[in-house]
XYZ file of C-alpha atoms in Angstrom:
641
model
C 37.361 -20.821 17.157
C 37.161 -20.160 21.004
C 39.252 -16.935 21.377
C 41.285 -18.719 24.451
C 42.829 -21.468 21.715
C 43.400 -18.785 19.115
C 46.603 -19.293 17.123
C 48.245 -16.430 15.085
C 50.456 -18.828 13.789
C 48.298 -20.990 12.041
C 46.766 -18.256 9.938
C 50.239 -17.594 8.877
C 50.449 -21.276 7.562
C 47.816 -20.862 5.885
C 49.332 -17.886 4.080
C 51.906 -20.645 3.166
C 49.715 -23.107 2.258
C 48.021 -20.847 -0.133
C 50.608 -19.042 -1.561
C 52.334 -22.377 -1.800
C 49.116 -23.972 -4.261
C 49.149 -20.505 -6.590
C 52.473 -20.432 -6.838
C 52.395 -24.172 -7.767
C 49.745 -23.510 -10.189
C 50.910 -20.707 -12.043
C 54.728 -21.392 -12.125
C 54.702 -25.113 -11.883
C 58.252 -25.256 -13.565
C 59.426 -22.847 -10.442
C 57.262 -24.859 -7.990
C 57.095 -28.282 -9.159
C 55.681 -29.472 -5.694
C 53.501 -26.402 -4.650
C 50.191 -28.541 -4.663
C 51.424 -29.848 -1.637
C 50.118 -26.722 0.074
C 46.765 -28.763 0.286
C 48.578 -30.941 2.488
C 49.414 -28.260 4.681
C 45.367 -27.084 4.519
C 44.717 -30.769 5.192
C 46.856 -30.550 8.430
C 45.784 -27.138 9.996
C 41.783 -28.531 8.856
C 42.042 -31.152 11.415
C 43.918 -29.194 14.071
C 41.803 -26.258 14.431
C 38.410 -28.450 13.667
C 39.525 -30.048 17.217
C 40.167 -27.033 18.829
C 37.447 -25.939 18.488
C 35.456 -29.046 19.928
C 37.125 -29.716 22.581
C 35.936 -26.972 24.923
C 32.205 -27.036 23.911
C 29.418 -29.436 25.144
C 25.751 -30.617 24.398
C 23.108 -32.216 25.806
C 23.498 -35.023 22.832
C 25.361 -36.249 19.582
C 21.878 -34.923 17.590
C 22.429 -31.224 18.588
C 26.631 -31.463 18.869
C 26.255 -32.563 15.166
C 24.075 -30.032 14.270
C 25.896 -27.310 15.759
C 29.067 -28.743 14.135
C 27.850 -28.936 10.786
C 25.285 -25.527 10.543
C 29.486 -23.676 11.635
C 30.765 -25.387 8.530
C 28.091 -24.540 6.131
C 28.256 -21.067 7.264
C 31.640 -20.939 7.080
C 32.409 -22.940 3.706
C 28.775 -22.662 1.333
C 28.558 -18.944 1.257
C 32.134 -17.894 -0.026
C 31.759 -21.542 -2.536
C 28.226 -20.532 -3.446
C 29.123 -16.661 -4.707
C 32.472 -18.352 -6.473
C 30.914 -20.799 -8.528
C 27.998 -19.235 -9.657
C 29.660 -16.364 -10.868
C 32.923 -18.387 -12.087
C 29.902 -20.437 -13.997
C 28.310 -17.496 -15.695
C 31.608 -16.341 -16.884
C 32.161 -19.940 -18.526
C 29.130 -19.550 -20.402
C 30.095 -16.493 -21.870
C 34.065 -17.649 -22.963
C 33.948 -21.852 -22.436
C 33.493 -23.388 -25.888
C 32.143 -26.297 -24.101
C 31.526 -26.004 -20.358
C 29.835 -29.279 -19.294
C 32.646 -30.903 -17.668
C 33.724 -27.483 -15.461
C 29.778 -27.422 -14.518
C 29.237 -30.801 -13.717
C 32.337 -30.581 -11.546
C 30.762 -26.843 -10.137
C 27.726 -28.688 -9.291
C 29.394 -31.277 -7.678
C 31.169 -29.244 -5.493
C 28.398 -27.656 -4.071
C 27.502 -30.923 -2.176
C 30.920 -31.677 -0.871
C 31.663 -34.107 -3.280
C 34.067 -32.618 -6.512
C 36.594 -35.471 -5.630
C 34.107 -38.584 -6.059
C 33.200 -35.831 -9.815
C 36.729 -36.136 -10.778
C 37.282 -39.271 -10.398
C 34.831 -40.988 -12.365
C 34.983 -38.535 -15.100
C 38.685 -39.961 -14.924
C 40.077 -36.414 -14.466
C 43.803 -36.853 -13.785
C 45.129 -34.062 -11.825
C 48.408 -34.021 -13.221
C 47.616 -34.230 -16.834
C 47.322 -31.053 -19.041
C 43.805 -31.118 -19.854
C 42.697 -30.504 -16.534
C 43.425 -26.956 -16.242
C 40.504 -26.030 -17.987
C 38.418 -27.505 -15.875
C 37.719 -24.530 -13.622
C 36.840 -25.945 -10.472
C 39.150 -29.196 -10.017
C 40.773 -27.114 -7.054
C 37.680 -28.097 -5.225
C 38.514 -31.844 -4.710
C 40.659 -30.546 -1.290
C 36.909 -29.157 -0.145
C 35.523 -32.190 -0.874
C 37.877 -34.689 0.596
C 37.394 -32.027 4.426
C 33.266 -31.720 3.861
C 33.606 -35.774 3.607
C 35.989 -35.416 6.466
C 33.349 -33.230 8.719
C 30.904 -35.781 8.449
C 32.938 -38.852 9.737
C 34.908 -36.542 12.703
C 32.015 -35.607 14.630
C 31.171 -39.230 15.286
C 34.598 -40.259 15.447
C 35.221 -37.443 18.389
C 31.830 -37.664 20.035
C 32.159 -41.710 20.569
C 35.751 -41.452 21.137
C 36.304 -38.681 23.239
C 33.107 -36.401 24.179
C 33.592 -33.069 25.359
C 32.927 -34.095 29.230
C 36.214 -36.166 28.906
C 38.751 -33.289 29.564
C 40.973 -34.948 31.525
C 41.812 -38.390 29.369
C 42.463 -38.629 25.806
C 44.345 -42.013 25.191
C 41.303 -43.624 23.991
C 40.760 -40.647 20.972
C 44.307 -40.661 19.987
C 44.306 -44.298 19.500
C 41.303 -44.579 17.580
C 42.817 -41.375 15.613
C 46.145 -42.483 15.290
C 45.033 -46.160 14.238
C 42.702 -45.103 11.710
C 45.547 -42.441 10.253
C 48.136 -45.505 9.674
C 45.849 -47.449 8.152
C 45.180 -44.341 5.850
C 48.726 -43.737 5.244
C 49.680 -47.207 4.351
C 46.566 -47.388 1.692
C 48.046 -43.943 0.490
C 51.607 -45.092 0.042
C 50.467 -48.563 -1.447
C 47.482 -46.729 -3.996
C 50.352 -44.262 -4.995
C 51.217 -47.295 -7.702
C 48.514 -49.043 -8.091
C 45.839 -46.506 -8.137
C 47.160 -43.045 -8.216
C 43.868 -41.078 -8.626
C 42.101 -42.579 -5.915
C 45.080 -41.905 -3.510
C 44.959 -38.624 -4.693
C 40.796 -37.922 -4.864
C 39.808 -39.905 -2.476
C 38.570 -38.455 1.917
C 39.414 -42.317 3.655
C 43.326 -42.346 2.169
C 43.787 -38.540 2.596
C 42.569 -38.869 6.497
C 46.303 -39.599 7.831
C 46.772 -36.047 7.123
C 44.107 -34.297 8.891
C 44.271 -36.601 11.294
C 47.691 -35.888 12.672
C 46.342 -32.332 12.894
C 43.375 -34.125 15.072
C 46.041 -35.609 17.687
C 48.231 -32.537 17.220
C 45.545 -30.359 18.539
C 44.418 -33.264 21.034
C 48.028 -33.624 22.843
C 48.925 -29.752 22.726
C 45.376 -29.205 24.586
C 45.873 -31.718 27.415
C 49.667 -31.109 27.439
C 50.005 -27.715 26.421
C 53.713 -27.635 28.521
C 54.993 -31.139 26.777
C 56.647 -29.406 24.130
C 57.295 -26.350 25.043
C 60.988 -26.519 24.609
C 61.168 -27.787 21.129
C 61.785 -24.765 19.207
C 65.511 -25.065 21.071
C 65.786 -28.223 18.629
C 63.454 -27.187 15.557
C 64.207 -23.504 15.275
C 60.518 -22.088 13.306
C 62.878 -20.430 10.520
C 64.408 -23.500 9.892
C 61.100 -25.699 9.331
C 59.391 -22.753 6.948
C 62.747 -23.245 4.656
C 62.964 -26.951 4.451
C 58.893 -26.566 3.798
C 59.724 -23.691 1.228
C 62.690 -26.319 -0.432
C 60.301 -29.701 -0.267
C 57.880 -27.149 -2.942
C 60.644 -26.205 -5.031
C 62.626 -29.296 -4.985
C 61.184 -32.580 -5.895
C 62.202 -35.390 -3.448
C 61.922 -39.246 -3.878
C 58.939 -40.672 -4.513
C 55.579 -39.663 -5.299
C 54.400 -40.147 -1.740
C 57.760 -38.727 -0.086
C 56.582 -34.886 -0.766
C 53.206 -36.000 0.744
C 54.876 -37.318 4.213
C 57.302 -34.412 4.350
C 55.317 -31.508 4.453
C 53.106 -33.538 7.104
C 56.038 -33.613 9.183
C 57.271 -29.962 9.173
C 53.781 -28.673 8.956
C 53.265 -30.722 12.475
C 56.589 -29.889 13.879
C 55.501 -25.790 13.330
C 52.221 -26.529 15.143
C 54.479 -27.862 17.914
C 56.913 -24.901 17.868
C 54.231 -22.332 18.129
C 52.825 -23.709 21.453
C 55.478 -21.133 23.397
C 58.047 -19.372 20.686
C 56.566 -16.876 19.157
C 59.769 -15.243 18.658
C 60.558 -17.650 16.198
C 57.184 -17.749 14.242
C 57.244 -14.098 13.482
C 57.448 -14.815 9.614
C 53.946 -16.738 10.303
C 52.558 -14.353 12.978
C 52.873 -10.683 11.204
C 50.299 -8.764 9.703
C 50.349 -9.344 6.279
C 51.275 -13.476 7.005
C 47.875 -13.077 8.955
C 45.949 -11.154 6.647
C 47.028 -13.555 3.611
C 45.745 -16.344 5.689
C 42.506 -14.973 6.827
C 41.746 -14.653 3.262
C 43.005 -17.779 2.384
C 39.515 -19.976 1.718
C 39.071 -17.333 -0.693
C 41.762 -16.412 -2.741
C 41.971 -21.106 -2.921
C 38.441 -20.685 -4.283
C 39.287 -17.813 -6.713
C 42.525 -18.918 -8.259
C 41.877 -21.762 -9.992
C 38.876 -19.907 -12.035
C 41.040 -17.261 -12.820
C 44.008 -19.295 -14.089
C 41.550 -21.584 -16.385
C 39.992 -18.028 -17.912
C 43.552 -17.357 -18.857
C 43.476 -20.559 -20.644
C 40.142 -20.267 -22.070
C 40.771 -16.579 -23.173
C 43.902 -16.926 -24.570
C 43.815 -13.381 -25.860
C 42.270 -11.574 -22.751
C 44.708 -9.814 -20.075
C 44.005 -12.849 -17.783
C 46.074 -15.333 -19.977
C 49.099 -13.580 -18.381
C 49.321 -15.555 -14.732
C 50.319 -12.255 -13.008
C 47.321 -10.786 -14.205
C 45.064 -13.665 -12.682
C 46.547 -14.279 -9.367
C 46.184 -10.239 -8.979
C 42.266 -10.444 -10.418
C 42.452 -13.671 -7.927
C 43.449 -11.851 -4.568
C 41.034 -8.910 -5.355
C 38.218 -11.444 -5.654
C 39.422 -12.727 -2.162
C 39.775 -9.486 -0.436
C 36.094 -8.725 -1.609
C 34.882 -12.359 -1.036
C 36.476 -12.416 2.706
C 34.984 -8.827 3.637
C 31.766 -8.792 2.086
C 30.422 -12.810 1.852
C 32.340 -14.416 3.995
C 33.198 -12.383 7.433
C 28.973 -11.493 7.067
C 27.763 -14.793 7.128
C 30.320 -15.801 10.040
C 28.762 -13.027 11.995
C 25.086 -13.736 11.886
C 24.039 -15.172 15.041
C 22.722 -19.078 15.094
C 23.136 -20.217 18.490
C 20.252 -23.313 18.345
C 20.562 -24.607 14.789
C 17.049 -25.035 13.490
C 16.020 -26.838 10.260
C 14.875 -24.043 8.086
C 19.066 -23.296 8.620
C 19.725 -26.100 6.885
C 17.373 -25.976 4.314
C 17.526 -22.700 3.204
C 21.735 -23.567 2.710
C 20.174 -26.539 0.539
C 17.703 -24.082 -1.781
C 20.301 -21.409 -2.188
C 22.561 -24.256 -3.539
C 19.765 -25.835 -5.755
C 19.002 -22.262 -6.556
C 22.578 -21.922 -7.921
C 22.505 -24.430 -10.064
C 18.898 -24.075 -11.236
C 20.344 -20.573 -12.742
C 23.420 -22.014 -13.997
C 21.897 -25.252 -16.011
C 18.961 -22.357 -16.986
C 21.974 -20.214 -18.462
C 23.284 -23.165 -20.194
C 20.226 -24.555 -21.662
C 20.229 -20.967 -23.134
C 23.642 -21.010 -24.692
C 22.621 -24.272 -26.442
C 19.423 -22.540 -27.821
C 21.151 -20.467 -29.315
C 23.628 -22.217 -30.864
C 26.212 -23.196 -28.603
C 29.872 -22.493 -29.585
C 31.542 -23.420 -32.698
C 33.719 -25.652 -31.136
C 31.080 -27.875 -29.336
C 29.162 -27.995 -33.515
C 32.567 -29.044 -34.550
C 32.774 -32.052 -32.229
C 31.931 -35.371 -32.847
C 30.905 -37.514 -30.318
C 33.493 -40.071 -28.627
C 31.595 -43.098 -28.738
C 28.653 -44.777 -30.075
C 25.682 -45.849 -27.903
C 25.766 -50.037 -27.688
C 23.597 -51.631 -30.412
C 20.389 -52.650 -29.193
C 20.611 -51.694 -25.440
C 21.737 -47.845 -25.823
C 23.805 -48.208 -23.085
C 27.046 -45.572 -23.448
C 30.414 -47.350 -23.966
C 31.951 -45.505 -21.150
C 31.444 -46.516 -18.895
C 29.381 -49.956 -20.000
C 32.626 -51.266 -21.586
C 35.743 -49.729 -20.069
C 37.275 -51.634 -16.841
C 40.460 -49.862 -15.508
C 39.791 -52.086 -11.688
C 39.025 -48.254 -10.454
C 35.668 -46.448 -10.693
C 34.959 -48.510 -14.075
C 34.767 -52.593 -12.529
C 34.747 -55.906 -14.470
C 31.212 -56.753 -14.073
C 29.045 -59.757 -14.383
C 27.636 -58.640 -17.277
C 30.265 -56.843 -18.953
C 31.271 -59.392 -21.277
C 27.183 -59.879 -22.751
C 26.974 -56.060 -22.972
C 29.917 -55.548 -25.337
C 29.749 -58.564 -27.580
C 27.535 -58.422 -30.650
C 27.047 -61.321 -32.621
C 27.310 -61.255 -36.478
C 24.057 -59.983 -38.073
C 24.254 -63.029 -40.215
C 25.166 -66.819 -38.764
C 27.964 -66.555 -41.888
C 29.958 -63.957 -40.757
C 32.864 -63.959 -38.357
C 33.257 -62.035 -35.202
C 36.032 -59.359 -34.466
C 37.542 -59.862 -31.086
C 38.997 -56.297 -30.551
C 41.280 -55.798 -27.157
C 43.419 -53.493 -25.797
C 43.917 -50.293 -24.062
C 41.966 -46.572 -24.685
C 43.265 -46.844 -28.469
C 41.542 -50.225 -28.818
C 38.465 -48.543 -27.541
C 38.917 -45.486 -29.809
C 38.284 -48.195 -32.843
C 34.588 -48.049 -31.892
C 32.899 -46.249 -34.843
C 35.130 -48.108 -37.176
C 33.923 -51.539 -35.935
C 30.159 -50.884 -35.148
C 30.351 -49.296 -38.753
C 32.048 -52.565 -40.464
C 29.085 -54.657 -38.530
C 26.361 -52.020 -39.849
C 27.739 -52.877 -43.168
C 28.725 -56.154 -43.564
C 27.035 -58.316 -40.391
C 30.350 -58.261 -38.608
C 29.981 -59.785 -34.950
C 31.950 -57.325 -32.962
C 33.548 -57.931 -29.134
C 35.165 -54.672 -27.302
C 35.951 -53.722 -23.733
C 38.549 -51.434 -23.372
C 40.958 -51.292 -20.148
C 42.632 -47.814 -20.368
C 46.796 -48.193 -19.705
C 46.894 -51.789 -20.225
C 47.840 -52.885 -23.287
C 46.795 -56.802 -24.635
C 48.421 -59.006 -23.848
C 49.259 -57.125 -21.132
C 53.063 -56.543 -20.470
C 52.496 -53.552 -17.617
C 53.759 -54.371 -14.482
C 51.547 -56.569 -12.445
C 49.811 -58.002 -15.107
C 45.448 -56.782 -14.697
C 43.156 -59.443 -13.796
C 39.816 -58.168 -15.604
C 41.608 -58.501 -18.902
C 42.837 -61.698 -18.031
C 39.219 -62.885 -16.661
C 37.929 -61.562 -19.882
C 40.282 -62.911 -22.249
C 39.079 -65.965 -20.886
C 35.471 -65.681 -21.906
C 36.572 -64.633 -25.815
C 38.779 -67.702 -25.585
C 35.639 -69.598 -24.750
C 33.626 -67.597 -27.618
C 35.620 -66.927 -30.498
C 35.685 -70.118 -33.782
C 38.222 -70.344 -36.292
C 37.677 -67.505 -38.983
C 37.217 -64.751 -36.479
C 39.746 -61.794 -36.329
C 41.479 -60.512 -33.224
C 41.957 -56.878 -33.357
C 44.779 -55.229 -31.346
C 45.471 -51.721 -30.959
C 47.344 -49.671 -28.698
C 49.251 -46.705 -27.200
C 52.357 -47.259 -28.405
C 53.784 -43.658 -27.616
C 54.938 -41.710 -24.529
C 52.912 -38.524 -23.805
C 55.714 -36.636 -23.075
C 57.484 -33.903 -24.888
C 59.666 -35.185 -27.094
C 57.718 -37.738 -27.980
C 59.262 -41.407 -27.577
C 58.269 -44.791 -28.158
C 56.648 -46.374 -25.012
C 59.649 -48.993 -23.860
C 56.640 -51.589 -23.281
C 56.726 -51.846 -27.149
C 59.476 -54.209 -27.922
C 58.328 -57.386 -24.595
C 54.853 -56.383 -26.208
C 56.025 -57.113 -29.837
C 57.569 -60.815 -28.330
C 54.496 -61.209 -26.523
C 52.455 -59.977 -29.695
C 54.443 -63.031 -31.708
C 53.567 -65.990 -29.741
C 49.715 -64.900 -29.866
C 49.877 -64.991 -33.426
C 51.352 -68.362 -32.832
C 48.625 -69.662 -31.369
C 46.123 -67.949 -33.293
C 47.201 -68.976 -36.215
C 46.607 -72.552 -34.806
C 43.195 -72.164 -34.069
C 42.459 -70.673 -37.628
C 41.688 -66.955 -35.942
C 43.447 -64.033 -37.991
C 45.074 -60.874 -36.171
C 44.422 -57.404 -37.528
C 47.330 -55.213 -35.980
C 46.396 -51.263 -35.660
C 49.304 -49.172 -35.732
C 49.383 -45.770 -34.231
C 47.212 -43.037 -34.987
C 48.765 -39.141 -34.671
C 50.058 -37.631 -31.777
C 49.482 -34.423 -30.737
C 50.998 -32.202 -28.247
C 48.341 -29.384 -27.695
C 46.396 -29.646 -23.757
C 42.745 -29.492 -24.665
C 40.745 -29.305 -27.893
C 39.159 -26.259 -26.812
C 42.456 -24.771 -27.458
C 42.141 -25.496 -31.559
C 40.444 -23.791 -34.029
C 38.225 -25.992 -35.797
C 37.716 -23.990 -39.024
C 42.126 -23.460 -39.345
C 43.936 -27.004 -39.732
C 46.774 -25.091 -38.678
C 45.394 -24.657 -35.385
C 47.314 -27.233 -33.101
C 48.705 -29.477 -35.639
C 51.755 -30.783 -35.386
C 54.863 -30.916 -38.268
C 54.293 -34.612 -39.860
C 58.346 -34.705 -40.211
C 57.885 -34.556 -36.213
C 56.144 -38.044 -36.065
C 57.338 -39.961 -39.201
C 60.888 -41.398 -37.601
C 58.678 -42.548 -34.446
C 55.877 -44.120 -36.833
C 58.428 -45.782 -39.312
C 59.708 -47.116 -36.062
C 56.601 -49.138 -34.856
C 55.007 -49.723 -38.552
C 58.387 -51.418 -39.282
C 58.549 -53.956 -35.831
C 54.273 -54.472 -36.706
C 55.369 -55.157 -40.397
C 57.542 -57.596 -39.897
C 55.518 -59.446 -37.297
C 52.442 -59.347 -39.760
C 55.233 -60.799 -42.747
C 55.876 -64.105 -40.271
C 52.398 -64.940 -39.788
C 49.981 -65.716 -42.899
C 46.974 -64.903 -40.555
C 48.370 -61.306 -39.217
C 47.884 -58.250 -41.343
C 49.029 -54.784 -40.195
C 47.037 -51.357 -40.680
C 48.297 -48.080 -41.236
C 46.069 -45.366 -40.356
C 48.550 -42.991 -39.597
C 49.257 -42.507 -43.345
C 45.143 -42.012 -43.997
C 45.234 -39.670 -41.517
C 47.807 -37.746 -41.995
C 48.848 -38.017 -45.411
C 52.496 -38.418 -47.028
C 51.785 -35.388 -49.337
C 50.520 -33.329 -46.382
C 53.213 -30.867 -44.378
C 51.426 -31.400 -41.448
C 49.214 -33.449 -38.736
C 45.889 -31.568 -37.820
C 42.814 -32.943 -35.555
C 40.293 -31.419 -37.516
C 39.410 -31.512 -41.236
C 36.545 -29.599 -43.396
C 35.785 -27.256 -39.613
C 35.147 -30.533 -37.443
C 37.573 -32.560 -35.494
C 38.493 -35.711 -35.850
C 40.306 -36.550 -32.458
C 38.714 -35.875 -29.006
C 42.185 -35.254 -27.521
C 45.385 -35.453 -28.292
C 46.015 -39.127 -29.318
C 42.205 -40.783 -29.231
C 39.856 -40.460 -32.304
C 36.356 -39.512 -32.324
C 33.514 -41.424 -34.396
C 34.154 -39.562 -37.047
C 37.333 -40.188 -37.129
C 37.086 -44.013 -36.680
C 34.996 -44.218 -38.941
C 37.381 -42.715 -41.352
C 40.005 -45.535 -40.872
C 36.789 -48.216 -41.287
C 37.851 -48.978 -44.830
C 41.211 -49.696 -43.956
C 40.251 -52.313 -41.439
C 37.807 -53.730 -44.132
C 40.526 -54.286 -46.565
C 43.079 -55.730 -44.652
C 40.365 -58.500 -43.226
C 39.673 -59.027 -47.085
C 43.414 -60.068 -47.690
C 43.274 -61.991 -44.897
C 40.521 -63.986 -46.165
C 42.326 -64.659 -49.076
């Protein structure tokens, strides 16, 4: 940044920001909220980006985006490039199975971890996600995505030669940031993990930094005054209390720490009496180092996880191994690159930044394909897969047959590509529907249809149940549900299955259950009418453990779960789906729970004989569908009886 619009403040909120993320990270139950430090990095990313544009010019967009772009790869790819292919050749010595931490590694290298996470429907609040070692790199993804749009946006909208006016920059800014917001607030319900992931509803926030730094330029004297009314020490505690203390709603954290991160730009214009906790040495130092010791924590903190018995599965331990990596990282890879001299960007720039990062990979997947040679891990032999590929097309079940209105859409041919009709004219169809429990049923029906000519139907939509009681109702299911409607003949079997506990700790019947149960009873009702039967699934096990990587296949021991723990839960639901299946001649209800998890066994365990039988912590794997196969067999004999 031009030395004339240097800030010593700024690196000191960055100090915040970071210390704010580890701290959330490591000690979430201290800092509940401390991911919001990314909003802060959002922020500061947009101010100082137009800082330092607004006092340089060029000849034309083609060499002002050029210039822009070769700054950001120097400063961003090498310090990402040294992380992640050393964080990857320390997975592939203690990750029992790596792929979706190196898919996400790989991703991340092009800018675009976010779009990774996403479709690999990688929640960033649940548990599992902690051992992916580089979903802290979404927050680079959504600013790489962000440096490609701004350059246009402030070249079009504002120009460099344009010193003097700026109206026309901070409306097309401060438009395109409401918009954001309001598709952020309204996505917070409706489709959390794209308001989260995703650069176009995460722009409000570096975009206030854009018309922060675009108003304090032209009218460095406007506020001048307003630490007298927003006293610095005041702003850093309610920022330091909006981390600890969760506030309203999901969103409310978001817009808060906006605010006070934008009034402390403000007050550090002219009061740098008051932003002494920001400006001093070690603040300073902490935030020069902050790209870093962001890159480095994460890694460290999922190693912990990985090796539960190594020194870094103590968090001290890893945010220490975390800021050495920075201090080394800032001083020796980063601080380098930032002072090699590229005053006329030239192509062989660019493309040697492209090699290196094809390089990187090339070594990593080179590494991997090694591991698997010889042998893999005993966790990855002891896993099953998920799904089946679709008869007679190949095509993989997720995403061919999953719609959740997100990254997996109802398409045109959706409906063809996950119906199978019987393999003899005879023989009924089963109509299977429901959420990510219906779809776990997938070995167990492809397996009755391999055996007895079953016609099988199954697209799953993950969180919505069927019918579908959730808020809102979901139009795919409803669009599909019209096409079995138009397919299905009397003497085919609707299958329903779904989550019918919370994944919380205790455990808890979901409080959909009982409207679904009512809603459950009138289907049967009609059903019954049309001569259609209704197999009801109850609930599988439910585990509490984060990942399977954390069991041990060969000890059943290893992450089960006391059966005692579950039975008052299950009696609860087996007795509401007994009863529903005693007032309807054509309904029959399954308990798998019982053939999974015996009555004469102590426990609940995910694996049997060394392999697992779950995938996580409440979905089975093929094998174990196919275990519970029989079951569903049966009960569609007695209801042909």
């Amino acid at each position: 940044m031009n030395k004339s619009i240097y800030r010593p403040d700024v690196d000191g909120l960055r100090a915040v920001a970071v210390m704010a993320v580890i701290a959330g990270h490591a000690f979430e139950e201290w800092f509940p909220r401390g991911y919001l430090g990314v909003d802060v990095f959002f922020v500061i990313s947009g101010f100082v980006i137009t800082l330092s544009l607004v006092s340089r010019t060029s000849a034309s967009f083609g060499a002002f985006f050029a210039a822009f772009s070769l700054r950001r790869i120097k400063r961003l790819l090498p310090a990402m490039l040294v992380c992640i292919g050393l964080t990857c050749a320390i997975l592939l010595l203690i990750d029992p199975a790596p792929k979706a931490s190196l898919r996400t590694g790989a991703a991340a290298l092009f800018g675009a971890s976010n779009f990774s996470l996403y479709f690999q429907e990688l929640d960033y609040f649940s548990p599992s996600i902690r051992y992916n070692s580089f979903t802290h790199t979404w927050s680079l993804g959504v600013e790489e995505q962000f440096y490609l749009l701004f350059p246009i946006l402030f070249w079009f909208a504002y120009k460099p030669s344009w010193t003097q006016d700026v109206q026309r920059f901070l409306f097309v800014i401060l438009s395109l940031s409401v918009l954001s917001l309001l598709g952020f607030v309204v996505y917070q319900a409706s489709a959390p993990m794209a308001a989260y992931y995703m650069m176009p509803l995460r722009f409000w926030e570096l975009g206030i930094g854009v018309a922060s730094a675009a108003i304090l330029y032209h009218r460095p004297d406007m506020l001048q005054n307003a630490g007298r009314f927003l006293p610095a020490p005041i702003l850093i505690a309610a920022m330091t209390m909006v981390f600890i203390v969760p506030l309203g709603g999901a969103f409310v954290g978001h817009i808060l720490i906006v605010v006070l991160t934008t009034a402390l730009l403000f007050v550090g214009v002219k009061n740098e009496d008051q932003t002494r906790l920001l400006t001093n040495r070690p603040a300073r130092y902490v935030g020069n180092i902050s790209y870093s010791l962001y890159l480095w924590h994460w890694p460290f903190l999922a190693f912990g996880l990985l090796a539960p018995y190594s020194l870094w599965a103590n968090p001290v331990v890893s945010i220490c191994s975390a800021f050495l990596a920075a201090i080394l990282s800032y001083h020796f890879v980063e601080q380098p690159f930032q002072r090699v001299k590229t005053p006329q960007p030239k192509l062989w720039h660019f493309a040697g930044a492209f090699a290196s990062v094809l390089c990187v990979i090339a070594l990593v997947a080179a590494g991997n394909s090694y591991r698997k040679s010889s042998g893999g891990s005993r966790i990855e032999a002891a896993m099953h897969p998920e799904f089946l590929a679709l008869p007679g097309s190949g095509l993989p079940f997720n995403p061919t047959c999953v719609v959740d209105g997100r990254s997996r859409q109802l398409k045109p041919d959706t409906f063809d590509n996950c119906t199978f009709a019987p393999l003899a004219r005879e023989e009924k169809t089963l109509w299977a529907m429901g959420d990510s429990h219906a779809g776990h049923l997938q070995g167990a029906l492809l397996r009755l249809r391999e055996d007895y000519g079953y016609g099988v139907h199954l697209v799953e939509t993950p969180g919505k149940s069927f019918p579908v009681v959730e808020a809102g109702g979901f139009a795919p299911r409803s669009k599909l549900f019209q096409e079995v409607q138009r397919n299905w003949k009397p003497g085919d079997i609707v299958v329903l299955s779904r989550l019918y506990f919370s994944r919380t700790d205790p455990l808890s019947v979901r409080q959909t259950f009982g409207r679904w149960i009512e809603e459950v009873g009138s289907f049967a009702d009609e059903l019954e009418r049309l001569g259609i039967g209704l197999l009801l699934v109850g609930p599988p096990p439910m585990f509490m453990f984060e990942d399977i990587r954390a069991c041990v296949p060969d000890d059943e021991l290893s992450c089960s779960i006391d059966r005692s723990r579950l039975e008052e839960l299950t009696d609860i639901v087996h007795r509401d789906l007994s009863r529903l299946a005693g007032r309807h001649e054509n309904a029959e209800f399954i308990d798998i729970f019982s053939k999974l998890c015996p009555p004469t066994s102590k426990v609940c365990s995910p694996n049997q004989d060394g392999y697992f039988i779950f995938r996580d912590r409440d979905h089975l794997n093929v094998e174990g569908a196919a275990q519970i196969s029989q079951h569903l067999q049966t009960a569609i004999e007695v209801l042909e009886k």
